[in-house]
Short mmCIF file of C-alpha atoms in Angstrom, two decimals:
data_model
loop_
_atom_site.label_atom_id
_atom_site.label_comp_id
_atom_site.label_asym_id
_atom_site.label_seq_id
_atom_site.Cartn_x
_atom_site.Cartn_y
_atom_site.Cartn_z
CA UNK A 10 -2.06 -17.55 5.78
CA UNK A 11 -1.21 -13.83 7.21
CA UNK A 12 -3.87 -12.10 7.93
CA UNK A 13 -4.56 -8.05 9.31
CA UNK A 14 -7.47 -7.08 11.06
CA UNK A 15 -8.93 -3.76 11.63
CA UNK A 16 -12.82 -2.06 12.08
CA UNK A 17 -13.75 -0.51 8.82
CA UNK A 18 -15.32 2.86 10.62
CA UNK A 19 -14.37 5.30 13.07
CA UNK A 20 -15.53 8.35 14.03
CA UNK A 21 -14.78 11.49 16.26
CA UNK A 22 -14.80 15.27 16.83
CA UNK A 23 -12.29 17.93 15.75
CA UNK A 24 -9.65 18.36 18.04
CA UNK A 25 -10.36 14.62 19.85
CA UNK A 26 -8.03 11.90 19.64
CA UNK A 27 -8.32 9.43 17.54
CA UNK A 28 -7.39 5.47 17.92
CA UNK A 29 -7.41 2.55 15.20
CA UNK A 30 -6.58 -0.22 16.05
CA UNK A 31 -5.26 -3.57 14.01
CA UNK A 32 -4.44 -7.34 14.70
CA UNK A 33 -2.35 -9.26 12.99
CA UNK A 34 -1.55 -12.83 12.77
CA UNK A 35 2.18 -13.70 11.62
CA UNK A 36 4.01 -13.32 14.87
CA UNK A 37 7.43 -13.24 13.21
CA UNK A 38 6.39 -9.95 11.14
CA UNK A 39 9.64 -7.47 11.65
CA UNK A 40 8.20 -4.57 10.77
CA UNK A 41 4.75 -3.39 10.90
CA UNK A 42 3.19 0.15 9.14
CA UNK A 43 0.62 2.38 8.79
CA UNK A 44 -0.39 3.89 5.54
CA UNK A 45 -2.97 6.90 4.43
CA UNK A 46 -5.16 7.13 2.14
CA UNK A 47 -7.49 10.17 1.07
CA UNK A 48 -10.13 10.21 -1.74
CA UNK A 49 -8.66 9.16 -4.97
CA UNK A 50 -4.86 9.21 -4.30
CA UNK A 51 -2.26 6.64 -3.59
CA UNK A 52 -1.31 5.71 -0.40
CA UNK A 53 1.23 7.17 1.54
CA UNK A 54 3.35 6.05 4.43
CA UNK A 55 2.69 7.75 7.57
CA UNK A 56 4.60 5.42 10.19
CA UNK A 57 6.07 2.29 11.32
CA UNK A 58 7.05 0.28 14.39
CA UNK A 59 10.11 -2.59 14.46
CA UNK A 60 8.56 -5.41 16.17
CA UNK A 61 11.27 -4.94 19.27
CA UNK A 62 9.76 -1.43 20.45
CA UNK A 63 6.40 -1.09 22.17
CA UNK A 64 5.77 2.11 21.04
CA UNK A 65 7.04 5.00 18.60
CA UNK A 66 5.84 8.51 18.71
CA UNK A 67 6.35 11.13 15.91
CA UNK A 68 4.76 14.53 16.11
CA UNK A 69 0.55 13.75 16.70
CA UNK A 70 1.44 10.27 15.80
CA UNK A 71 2.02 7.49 18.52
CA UNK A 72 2.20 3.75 17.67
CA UNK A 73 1.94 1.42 20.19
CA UNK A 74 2.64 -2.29 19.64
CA UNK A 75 1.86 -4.97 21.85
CA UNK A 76 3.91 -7.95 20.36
CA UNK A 77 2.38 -10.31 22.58
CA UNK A 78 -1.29 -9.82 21.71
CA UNK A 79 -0.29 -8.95 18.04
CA UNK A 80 -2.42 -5.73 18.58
CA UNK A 81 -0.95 -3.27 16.85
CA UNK A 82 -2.74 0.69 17.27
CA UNK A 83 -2.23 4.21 15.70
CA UNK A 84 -3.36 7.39 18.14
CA UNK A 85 -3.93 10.75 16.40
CA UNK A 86 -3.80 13.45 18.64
CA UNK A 87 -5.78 16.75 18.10
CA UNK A 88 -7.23 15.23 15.12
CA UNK A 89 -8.32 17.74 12.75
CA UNK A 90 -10.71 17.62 9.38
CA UNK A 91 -7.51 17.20 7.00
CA UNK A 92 -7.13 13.50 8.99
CA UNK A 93 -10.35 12.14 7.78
CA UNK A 94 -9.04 9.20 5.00
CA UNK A 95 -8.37 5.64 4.93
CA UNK A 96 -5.74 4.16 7.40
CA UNK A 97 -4.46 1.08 6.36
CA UNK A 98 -2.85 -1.60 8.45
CA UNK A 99 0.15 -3.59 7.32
CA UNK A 100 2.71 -6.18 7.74
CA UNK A 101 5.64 -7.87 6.01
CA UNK A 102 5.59 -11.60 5.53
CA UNK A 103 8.94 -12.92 6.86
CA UNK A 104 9.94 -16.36 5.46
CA UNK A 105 12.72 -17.45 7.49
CA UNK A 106 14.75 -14.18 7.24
CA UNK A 107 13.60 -13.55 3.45
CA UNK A 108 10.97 -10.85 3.60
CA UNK A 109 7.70 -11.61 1.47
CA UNK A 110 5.13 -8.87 0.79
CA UNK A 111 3.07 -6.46 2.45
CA UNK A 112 -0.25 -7.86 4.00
CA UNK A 113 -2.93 -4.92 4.16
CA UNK A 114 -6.12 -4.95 6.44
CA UNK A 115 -8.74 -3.61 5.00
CA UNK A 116 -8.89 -0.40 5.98
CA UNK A 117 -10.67 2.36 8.24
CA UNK A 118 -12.22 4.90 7.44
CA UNK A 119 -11.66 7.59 9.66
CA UNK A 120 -14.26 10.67 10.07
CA UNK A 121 -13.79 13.85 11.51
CA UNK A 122 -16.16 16.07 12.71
CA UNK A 123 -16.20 19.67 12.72
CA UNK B 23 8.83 17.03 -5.13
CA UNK B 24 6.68 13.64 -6.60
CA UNK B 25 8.83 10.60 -5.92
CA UNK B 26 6.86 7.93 -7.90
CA UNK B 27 4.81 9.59 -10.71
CA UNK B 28 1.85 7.39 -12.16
CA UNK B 29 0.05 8.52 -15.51
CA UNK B 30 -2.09 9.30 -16.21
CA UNK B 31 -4.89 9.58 -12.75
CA UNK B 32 -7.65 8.24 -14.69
CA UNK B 33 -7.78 6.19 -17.77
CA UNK B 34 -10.72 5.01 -19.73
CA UNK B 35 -10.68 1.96 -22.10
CA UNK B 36 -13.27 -0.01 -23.90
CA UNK B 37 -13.77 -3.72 -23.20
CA UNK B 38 -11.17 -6.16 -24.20
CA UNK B 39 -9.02 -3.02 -25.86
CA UNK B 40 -5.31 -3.14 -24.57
CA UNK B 41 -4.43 -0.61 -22.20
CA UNK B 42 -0.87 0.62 -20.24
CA UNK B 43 -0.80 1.98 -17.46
CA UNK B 44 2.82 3.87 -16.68
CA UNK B 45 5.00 4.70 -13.60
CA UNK B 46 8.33 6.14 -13.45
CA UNK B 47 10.43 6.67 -10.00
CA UNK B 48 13.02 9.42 -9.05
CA UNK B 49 14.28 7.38 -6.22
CA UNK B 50 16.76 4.89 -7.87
CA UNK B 51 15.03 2.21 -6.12
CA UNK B 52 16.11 -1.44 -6.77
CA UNK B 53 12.35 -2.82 -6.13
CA UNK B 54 9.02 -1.91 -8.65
CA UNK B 55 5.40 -3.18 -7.42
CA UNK B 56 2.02 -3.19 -9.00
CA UNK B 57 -1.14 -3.54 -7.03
CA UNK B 58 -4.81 -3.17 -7.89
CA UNK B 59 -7.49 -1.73 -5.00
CA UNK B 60 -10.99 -2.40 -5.92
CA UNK B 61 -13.69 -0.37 -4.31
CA UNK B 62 -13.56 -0.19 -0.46
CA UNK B 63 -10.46 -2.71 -0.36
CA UNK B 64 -7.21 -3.34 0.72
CA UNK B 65 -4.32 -3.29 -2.12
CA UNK B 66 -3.59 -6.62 -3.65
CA UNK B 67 -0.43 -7.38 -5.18
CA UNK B 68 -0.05 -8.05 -9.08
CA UNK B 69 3.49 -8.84 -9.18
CA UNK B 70 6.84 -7.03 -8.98
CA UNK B 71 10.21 -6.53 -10.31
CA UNK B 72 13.47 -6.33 -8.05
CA UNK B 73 15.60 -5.24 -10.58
CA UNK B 74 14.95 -7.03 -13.64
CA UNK B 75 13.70 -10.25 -12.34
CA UNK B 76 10.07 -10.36 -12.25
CA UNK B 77 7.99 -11.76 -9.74
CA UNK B 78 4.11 -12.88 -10.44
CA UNK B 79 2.21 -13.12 -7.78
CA UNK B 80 0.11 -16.78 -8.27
CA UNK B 81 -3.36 -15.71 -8.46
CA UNK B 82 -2.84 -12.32 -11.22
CA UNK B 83 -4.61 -13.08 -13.83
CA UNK B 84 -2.64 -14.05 -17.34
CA UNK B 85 -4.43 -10.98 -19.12
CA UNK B 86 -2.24 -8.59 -16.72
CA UNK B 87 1.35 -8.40 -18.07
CA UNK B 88 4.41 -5.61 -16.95
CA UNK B 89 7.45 -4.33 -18.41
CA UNK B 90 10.30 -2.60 -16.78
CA UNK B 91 12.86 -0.98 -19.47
CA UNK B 92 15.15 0.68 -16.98
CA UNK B 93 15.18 1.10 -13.51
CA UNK B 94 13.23 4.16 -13.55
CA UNK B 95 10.21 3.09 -15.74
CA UNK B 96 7.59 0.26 -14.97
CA UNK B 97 4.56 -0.29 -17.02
CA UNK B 98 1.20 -2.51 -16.15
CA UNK B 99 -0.31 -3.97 -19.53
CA UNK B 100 -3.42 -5.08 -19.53
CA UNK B 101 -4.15 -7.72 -22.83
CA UNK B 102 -7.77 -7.64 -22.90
CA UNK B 103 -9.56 -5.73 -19.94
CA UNK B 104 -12.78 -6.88 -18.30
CA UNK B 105 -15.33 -4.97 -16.25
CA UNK B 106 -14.24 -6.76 -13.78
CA UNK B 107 -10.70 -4.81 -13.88
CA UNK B 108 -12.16 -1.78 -13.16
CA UNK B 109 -10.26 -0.42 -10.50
CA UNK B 110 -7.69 1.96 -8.89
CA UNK B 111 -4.24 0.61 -9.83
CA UNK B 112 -1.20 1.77 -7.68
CA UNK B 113 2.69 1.55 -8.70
CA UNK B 114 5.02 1.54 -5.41
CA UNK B 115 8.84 0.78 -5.09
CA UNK B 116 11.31 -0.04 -2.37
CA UNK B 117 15.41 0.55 -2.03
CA UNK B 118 15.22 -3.23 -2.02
CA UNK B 119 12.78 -6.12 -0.68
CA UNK B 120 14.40 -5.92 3.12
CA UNK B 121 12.10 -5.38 5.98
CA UNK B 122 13.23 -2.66 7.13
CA UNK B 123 12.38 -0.68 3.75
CA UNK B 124 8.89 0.51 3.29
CA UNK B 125 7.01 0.68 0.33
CA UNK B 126 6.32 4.07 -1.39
CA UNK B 127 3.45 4.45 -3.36
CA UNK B 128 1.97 7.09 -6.00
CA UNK B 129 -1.18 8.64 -7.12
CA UNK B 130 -2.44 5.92 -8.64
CA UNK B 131 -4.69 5.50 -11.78
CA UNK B 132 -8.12 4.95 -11.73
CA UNK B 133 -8.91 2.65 -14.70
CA UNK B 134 -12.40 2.66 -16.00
CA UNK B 135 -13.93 0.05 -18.87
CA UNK B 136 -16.86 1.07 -20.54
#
């Protein structure tokens, strides 16, 4: 079946950027997203890419997708303290043009240090 | 400004003692899901409603059950909780089940069984 990919750690300095990184395995996932998730809350949605753009960039946010390698990565620039959470990976089964459910990776955890 | 609203954060139950767990929506979405994240994992799916047509996913346990009144309203019974269903349990909904619409989630609520 589907699966996502990602390393469960990462770490960097205030004001660094940061880059996680994801595989995935369906090559006929549409759309593919990035969600956040701090201590104790739900998760919320911070981006995502349709599968015919190589990359998508909103404010310290840039998504680039390389369709080919199904390599999918978020880049957080000037990452500061309030970024440290969860970022989960995530893509949409597609059955033949009838969309199935969101496949999560497993997470990373993303420190930031002062 | 909360979109979907999950009560209440953190429940506490006794073993095998029914429990709901509620979420309501403001955003007149068509699409209601359910998921349950154990410690240090990705979300898994329960099961979801697209309107009022209910969806199990194959492998949720029988003991989980849902209800969805009205469009705004879903609810996540649980018949006769385990330790084992311990666990932070996340309402999300969608405009409908296309790929192109994400999935928004809430808070969550962190069930606990004593």
């Amino acid at each position: 079946g589907e699966d996502v990919e990602q390393s469960l750690f990462l770490s960097v300095r205030e004001g660094d950027s940061s880059v996680i990184n994801c595989t995935y395995t369906d090559s006929s996932s549409t759309y593919l997203y990035w969600y956040k998730q701090e201590p104790g809350a739900g998760l919320q949605l911070l981006t995502y890419i349709f599968s015919n753009m190589d990359m998508k960039q909103d404010q310290r946010l840039t998504v680039l997708l390389n369709k080919k390698d199904k390599h999918l990565s978020l880049r957080i620039a000037d990452t500061q303290t309030g970024d440290s959470a969860i970022y989960f990976c995530a893509e949409r089964e597609n059955y033949g043009g009838s969309q199935g459910n969101l496949i999560f990776g497993k997470g990373t955890k993303l420190s930031v240090k002062p | 400004d909360a979109m979907v609203i999950q009560n209440p954060r953190y429940q506490v139950t006794q073993f095998g003692k029914p429990v709901t767990l509620s979420c309501s929506q403001t955003l007149n979405h068509n699409v209601m899901y359910w998921y349950q994240q154990k410690s240090s994992q990705a979300p898994k799916l329960l099961f979801h409603y697209y309107d009022k047509d209910f969806n199990n996913e194959a492998d949720t346990p029988d003991n989980f059950q849902s209800r969805r009144p009205n469009t705004s309203f879903c609810f996540l019974d649980i018949r006769s909780p385990g330790l084992g269903d311990a666990a932070m349990y996340l309402c999300a909904t969608s405009m409908d089940r296309s790929h192109n619409q994400p999935q928004h989630f809430g808070d969550g609520t962190r069930l606990s069984i004593l």
